[in-house]
Every structure is written in structure tokens, then in C-alpha cells.
Amino acid sequence: EVPLFQETGYSESEMYINDVEEGDRVLVLDDVLSTGGTMKAILDALTDEVGADVVDVVAVIKKAGENELDETDYNVKTLINVTVEDGEVVVVDAQGDE
């Protein structure tokens, strides 16, 4: 078990990575990528602390705009990119990021 601390624009918490070992090939899948804080904490822990091989990173929905993964080497694929305008979700890229 590897503990990791994550902080987003919305919350702070401690999470745990279990049953992943050095050299394991891992696909990281997230439902929504907003600030990137949670995803970055997980990816850093998997690669730096566990020694896993992250083979792909996918988020179903990404909130358009800057996030903590922008200046990293992590390439996150998304299915759809959205923004929120006046309380409404607006699709800005129906094809997502490859």
C-alpha cells in the first residue's frame, strides 16, 4: 500500500494505491479531469514511488483550460472536452484529445 496526498481546487485528501508492484503495466482511467491534481498525484506515485509502467492515461471528460498536467510529460487522452459557462456545460471539442 502506497499512501499519497492529493490536492485539487476543490479538496484535499489522502488516497492509497494497492496491489500495484514495480514493473506492472498500468492503464489509468478517470471519469473527469478538471484541475489535474488527483491525476498528477496518482501518476507521480505510480511512476516515482511504485515503479510501475504507466502505458496509457485516459479521462472520459476533460474540463477545458489549464490543469496541473499541462507542464508534465504525461499524455492524457480524452473522449470529450467541455467548459462550464453560466452554469451550463458546453462541449468545446467532441473529439477530445488524442
mmCIF file with all atom_site columns, C-alpha atoms in Angstrom:
data_model
loop_
_atom_site.group_PDB
_atom_site.id
_atom_site.type_symbol
_atom_site.label_atom_id
_atom_site.label_alt_id
_atom_site.label_comp_id
_atom_site.label_asym_id
_atom_site.label_entity_id
_atom_site.label_seq_id
_atom_site.pdbx_PDB_ins_code
_atom_site.Cartn_x
_atom_site.Cartn_y
_atom_site.Cartn_z
_atom_site.occupancy
_atom_site.B_iso_or_equiv
_atom_site.pdbx_formal_charge
_atom_site.auth_seq_id
_atom_site.auth_comp_id
_atom_site.auth_asym_id
_atom_site.auth_atom_id
_atom_site.pdbx_PDB_model_num
ATOM 1  C CA . GLU A 1 1  ? 0.000   0.000  0.000   1.00 0.00 ? 1  GLU A CA 1
ATOM 2  C CA . VAL A 1 2  ? 1.379   3.367  -1.054  1.00 0.00 ? 2  VAL A CA 1
ATOM 3  C CA . PRO A 1 3  ? -0.217  6.450  0.532   1.00 0.00 ? 3  PRO A CA 1
ATOM 4  C CA . LEU A 1 4  ? -0.409  9.657  -1.468  1.00 0.00 ? 4  LEU A CA 1
ATOM 5  C CA . PHE A 1 5  ? -1.645  13.103 -0.667  1.00 0.00 ? 5  PHE A CA 1
ATOM 6  C CA . GLN A 1 6  ? -3.652  14.894 -3.325  1.00 0.00 ? 6  GLN A CA 1
ATOM 7  C CA . GLU A 1 7  ? -4.941  18.416 -3.502  1.00 0.00 ? 7  GLU A CA 1
ATOM 8  C CA . THR A 1 8  ? -7.331  19.798 -6.088  1.00 0.00 ? 8  THR A CA 1
ATOM 9  C CA . GLY A 1 9  ? -9.064  23.106 -6.458  1.00 0.00 ? 9  GLY A CA 1
ATOM 10 C CA . TYR A 1 10 ? -11.925 21.535 -4.532  1.00 0.00 ? 10 TYR A CA 1
ATOM 11 C CA . SER A 1 11 ? -10.459 19.345 -1.786  1.00 0.00 ? 11 SER A CA 1
ATOM 12 C CA . GLU A 1 12 ? -7.502  17.769 -0.036  1.00 0.00 ? 12 GLU A CA 1
ATOM 13 C CA . SER A 1 13 ? -7.307  14.104 0.893   1.00 0.00 ? 13 SER A CA 1
ATOM 14 C CA . GLU A 1 14 ? -5.096  11.083 1.310   1.00 0.00 ? 14 GLU A CA 1
ATOM 15 C CA . MET A 1 15 ? -5.534  8.153  -1.069  1.00 0.00 ? 15 MET A CA 1
ATOM 16 C CA . TYR A 1 16 ? -3.855  4.779  -1.340  1.00 0.00 ? 16 TYR A CA 1
ATOM 17 C CA . ILE A 1 17 ? -2.533  2.679  -4.213  1.00 0.00 ? 17 ILE A CA 1
ATOM 18 C CA . ASN A 1 18 ? -2.875  -1.025 -3.528  1.00 0.00 ? 18 ASN A CA 1
ATOM 19 C CA . ASP A 1 19 ? -1.716  -4.170 -5.333  1.00 0.00 ? 19 ASP A CA 1
ATOM 20 C CA . VAL A 1 20 ? 0.445   -2.427 -7.938  1.00 0.00 ? 20 VAL A CA 1
ATOM 21 C CA . GLU A 1 21 ? 4.071   -3.514 -7.998  1.00 0.00 ? 21 GLU A CA 1
ATOM 22 C CA . GLU A 1 22 ? 7.264   -2.373 -9.646  1.00 0.00 ? 22 GLU A CA 1
ATOM 23 C CA . GLY A 1 23 ? 7.229   -3.199 -13.359 1.00 0.00 ? 23 GLY A CA 1
ATOM 24 C CA . ASP A 1 24 ? 3.443   -3.634 -13.573 1.00 0.00 ? 24 ASP A CA 1
ATOM 25 C CA . ARG A 1 25 ? 1.940   -2.151 -16.737 1.00 0.00 ? 25 ARG A CA 1
ATOM 26 C CA . VAL A 1 26 ? -0.887  0.191  -15.745 1.00 0.00 ? 26 VAL A CA 1
ATOM 27 C CA . LEU A 1 27 ? -3.711  1.973  -17.590 1.00 0.00 ? 27 LEU A CA 1
ATOM 28 C CA . VAL A 1 28 ? -5.027  4.950  -15.610 1.00 0.00 ? 28 VAL A CA 1
ATOM 29 C CA . LEU A 1 29 ? -8.665  5.804  -16.348 1.00 0.00 ? 29 LEU A CA 1
ATOM 30 C CA . ASP A 1 30 ? -10.515 8.741  -14.798 1.00 0.00 ? 30 ASP A CA 1
ATOM 31 C CA . ASP A 1 31 ? -14.074 9.935  -15.289 1.00 0.00 ? 31 ASP A CA 1
ATOM 32 C CA . VAL A 1 32 ? -13.455 13.702 -15.156 1.00 0.00 ? 32 VAL A CA 1
ATOM 33 C CA . LEU A 1 33 ? -10.190 15.636 -15.437 1.00 0.00 ? 33 LEU A CA 1
ATOM 34 C CA . SER A 1 34 ? -10.663 19.128 -14.069 1.00 0.00 ? 34 SER A CA 1
ATOM 35 C CA . THR A 1 35 ? -7.701  20.628 -12.193 1.00 0.00 ? 35 THR A CA 1
ATOM 36 C CA . GLY A 1 36 ? -5.436  17.629 -12.796 1.00 0.00 ? 36 GLY A CA 1
ATOM 37 C CA . GLY A 1 37 ? -4.398  17.475 -9.127  1.00 0.00 ? 37 GLY A CA 1
ATOM 38 C CA . THR A 1 38 ? -5.714  13.987 -8.431  1.00 0.00 ? 38 THR A CA 1
ATOM 39 C CA . MET A 1 39 ? -4.455  12.545 -11.707 1.00 0.00 ? 39 MET A CA 1
ATOM 40 C CA . LYS A 1 40 ? -0.982  14.044 -11.246 1.00 0.00 ? 40 LYS A CA 1
ATOM 41 C CA . ALA A 1 41 ? -0.707  12.695 -7.697  1.00 0.00 ? 41 ALA A CA 1
ATOM 42 C CA . ILE A 1 42 ? -1.690  9.204  -8.860  1.00 0.00 ? 42 ILE A CA 1
ATOM 43 C CA . LEU A 1 43 ? 0.638   9.217  -11.873 1.00 0.00 ? 43 LEU A CA 1
ATOM 44 C CA . ASP A 1 44 ? 3.580   10.519 -9.838  1.00 0.00 ? 44 ASP A CA 1
ATOM 45 C CA . ALA A 1 45 ? 3.039   7.886  -7.149  1.00 0.00 ? 45 ALA A CA 1
ATOM 46 C CA . LEU A 1 46 ? 2.715   5.074  -9.696  1.00 0.00 ? 46 LEU A CA 1
ATOM 47 C CA . THR A 1 47 ? 5.876   6.015  -11.571 1.00 0.00 ? 47 THR A CA 1
ATOM 48 C CA . ASP A 1 48 ? 8.111   7.535  -8.879  1.00 0.00 ? 48 ASP A CA 1
ATOM 49 C CA . GLU A 1 49 ? 7.187   5.594  -5.743  1.00 0.00 ? 49 GLU A CA 1
ATOM 50 C CA . VAL A 1 50 ? 5.868   2.254  -7.032  1.00 0.00 ? 50 VAL A CA 1
ATOM 51 C CA . GLY A 1 51 ? 7.947   1.977  -10.203 1.00 0.00 ? 51 GLY A CA 1
ATOM 52 C CA . ALA A 1 52 ? 5.017   0.936  -12.377 1.00 0.00 ? 52 ALA A CA 1
ATOM 53 C CA . ASP A 1 53 ? 4.995   1.417  -16.151 1.00 0.00 ? 53 ASP A CA 1
ATOM 54 C CA . VAL A 1 54 ? 2.059   3.723  -16.970 1.00 0.00 ? 54 VAL A CA 1
ATOM 55 C CA . VAL A 1 55 ? 1.233   2.670  -20.528 1.00 0.00 ? 55 VAL A CA 1
ATOM 56 C CA . ASP A 1 56 ? -1.741  4.959  -21.101 1.00 0.00 ? 56 ASP A CA 1
ATOM 57 C CA . VAL A 1 57 ? -3.795  7.659  -19.390 1.00 0.00 ? 57 VAL A CA 1
ATOM 58 C CA . VAL A 1 58 ? -7.428  8.315  -20.344 1.00 0.00 ? 58 VAL A CA 1
ATOM 59 C CA . ALA A 1 59 ? -10.053 10.692 -18.999 1.00 0.00 ? 59 ALA A CA 1
ATOM 60 C CA . VAL A 1 60 ? -13.618 10.429 -20.269 1.00 0.00 ? 60 VAL A CA 1
ATOM 61 C CA . ILE A 1 61 ? -14.351 14.154 -19.842 1.00 0.00 ? 61 ILE A CA 1
ATOM 62 C CA . LYS A 1 62 ? -11.827 16.988 -19.558 1.00 0.00 ? 62 LYS A CA 1
ATOM 63 C CA . LYS A 1 63 ? -12.718 20.456 -18.401 1.00 0.00 ? 63 LYS A CA 1
ATOM 64 C CA . ALA A 1 64 ? -11.028 22.750 -20.926 1.00 0.00 ? 64 ALA A CA 1
ATOM 65 C CA . GLY A 1 65 ? -8.381  25.107 -19.651 1.00 0.00 ? 65 GLY A CA 1
ATOM 66 C CA . GLU A 1 66 ? -5.112  24.838 -17.799 1.00 0.00 ? 66 GLU A CA 1
ATOM 67 C CA . ASN A 1 67 ? -4.508  21.936 -15.434 1.00 0.00 ? 67 ASN A CA 1
ATOM 68 C CA . GLU A 1 68 ? -1.608  20.526 -13.426 1.00 0.00 ? 68 GLU A CA 1
ATOM 69 C CA . LEU A 1 69 ? -0.687  18.010 -16.139 1.00 0.00 ? 69 LEU A CA 1
ATOM 70 C CA . ASP A 1 70 ? -0.017  20.645 -18.815 1.00 0.00 ? 70 ASP A CA 1
ATOM 71 C CA . GLU A 1 71 ? 3.681   21.065 -17.959 1.00 0.00 ? 71 GLU A CA 1
ATOM 72 C CA . THR A 1 72 ? 4.374   17.337 -17.448 1.00 0.00 ? 72 THR A CA 1
ATOM 73 C CA . ASP A 1 73 ? 5.353   14.500 -19.767 1.00 0.00 ? 73 ASP A CA 1
ATOM 74 C CA . TYR A 1 74 ? 2.033   12.726 -19.144 1.00 0.00 ? 74 TYR A CA 1
ATOM 75 C CA . ASN A 1 75 ? -0.129  12.493 -22.274 1.00 0.00 ? 75 ASN A CA 1
ATOM 76 C CA . VAL A 1 76 ? -3.787  12.250 -21.279 1.00 0.00 ? 76 VAL A CA 1
ATOM 77 C CA . LYS A 1 77 ? -6.247  11.110 -23.937 1.00 0.00 ? 77 LYS A CA 1
ATOM 78 C CA . THR A 1 78 ? -9.815  12.362 -23.550 1.00 0.00 ? 78 THR A CA 1
ATOM 79 C CA . LEU A 1 79 ? -13.110 11.435 -25.169 1.00 0.00 ? 79 LEU A CA 1
ATOM 80 C CA . ILE A 1 80 ? -14.732 14.875 -24.921 1.00 0.00 ? 80 ILE A CA 1
ATOM 81 C CA . ASN A 1 81 ? -13.658 18.317 -23.709 1.00 0.00 ? 81 ASN A CA 1
ATOM 82 C CA . VAL A 1 82 ? -16.116 20.683 -22.060 1.00 0.00 ? 82 VAL A CA 1
ATOM 83 C CA . THR A 1 83 ? -16.304 24.015 -20.312 1.00 0.00 ? 83 THR A CA 1
ATOM 84 C CA . VAL A 1 84 ? -18.892 25.488 -17.975 1.00 0.00 ? 84 VAL A CA 1
ATOM 85 C CA . GLU A 1 85 ? -20.448 28.802 -18.998 1.00 0.00 ? 85 GLU A CA 1
ATOM 86 C CA . ASP A 1 86 ? -23.167 30.444 -16.918 1.00 0.00 ? 86 ASP A CA 1
ATOM 87 C CA . GLY A 1 87 ? -23.831 27.135 -15.150 1.00 0.00 ? 87 GLY A CA 1
ATOM 88 C CA . GLU A 1 88 ? -24.223 25.212 -18.417 1.00 0.00 ? 88 GLU A CA 1
ATOM 89 C CA . VAL A 1 89 ? -21.880 22.507 -19.704 1.00 0.00 ? 89 VAL A CA 1
ATOM 90 C CA . VAL A 1 90 ? -20.696 23.387 -23.209 1.00 0.00 ? 90 VAL A CA 1
ATOM 91 C CA . VAL A 1 91 ? -18.881 20.911 -25.447 1.00 0.00 ? 91 VAL A CA 1
ATOM 92 C CA . VAL A 1 92 ? -15.757 22.594 -26.839 1.00 0.00 ? 92 VAL A CA 1
ATOM 93 C CA . ASP A 1 93 ? -14.268 19.519 -28.522 1.00 0.00 ? 93 ASP A CA 1
ATOM 94 C CA . ALA A 1 94 ? -16.469 16.490 -29.217 1.00 0.00 ? 94 ALA A CA 1
ATOM 95 C CA . GLN A 1 95 ? -13.401 14.527 -30.375 1.00 0.00 ? 95 GLN A CA 1
ATOM 96 C CA . GLY A 1 96 ? -11.350 15.042 -27.223 1.00 0.00 ? 96 GLY A CA 1
ATOM 97 C CA . ASP A 1 97 ? -7.548  14.861 -27.134 1.00 0.00 ? 97 ASP A CA 1
ATOM 98 C CA . GLU A 1 98 ? -5.520  12.061 -28.635 1.00 0.00 ? 98 GLU A CA 1
#
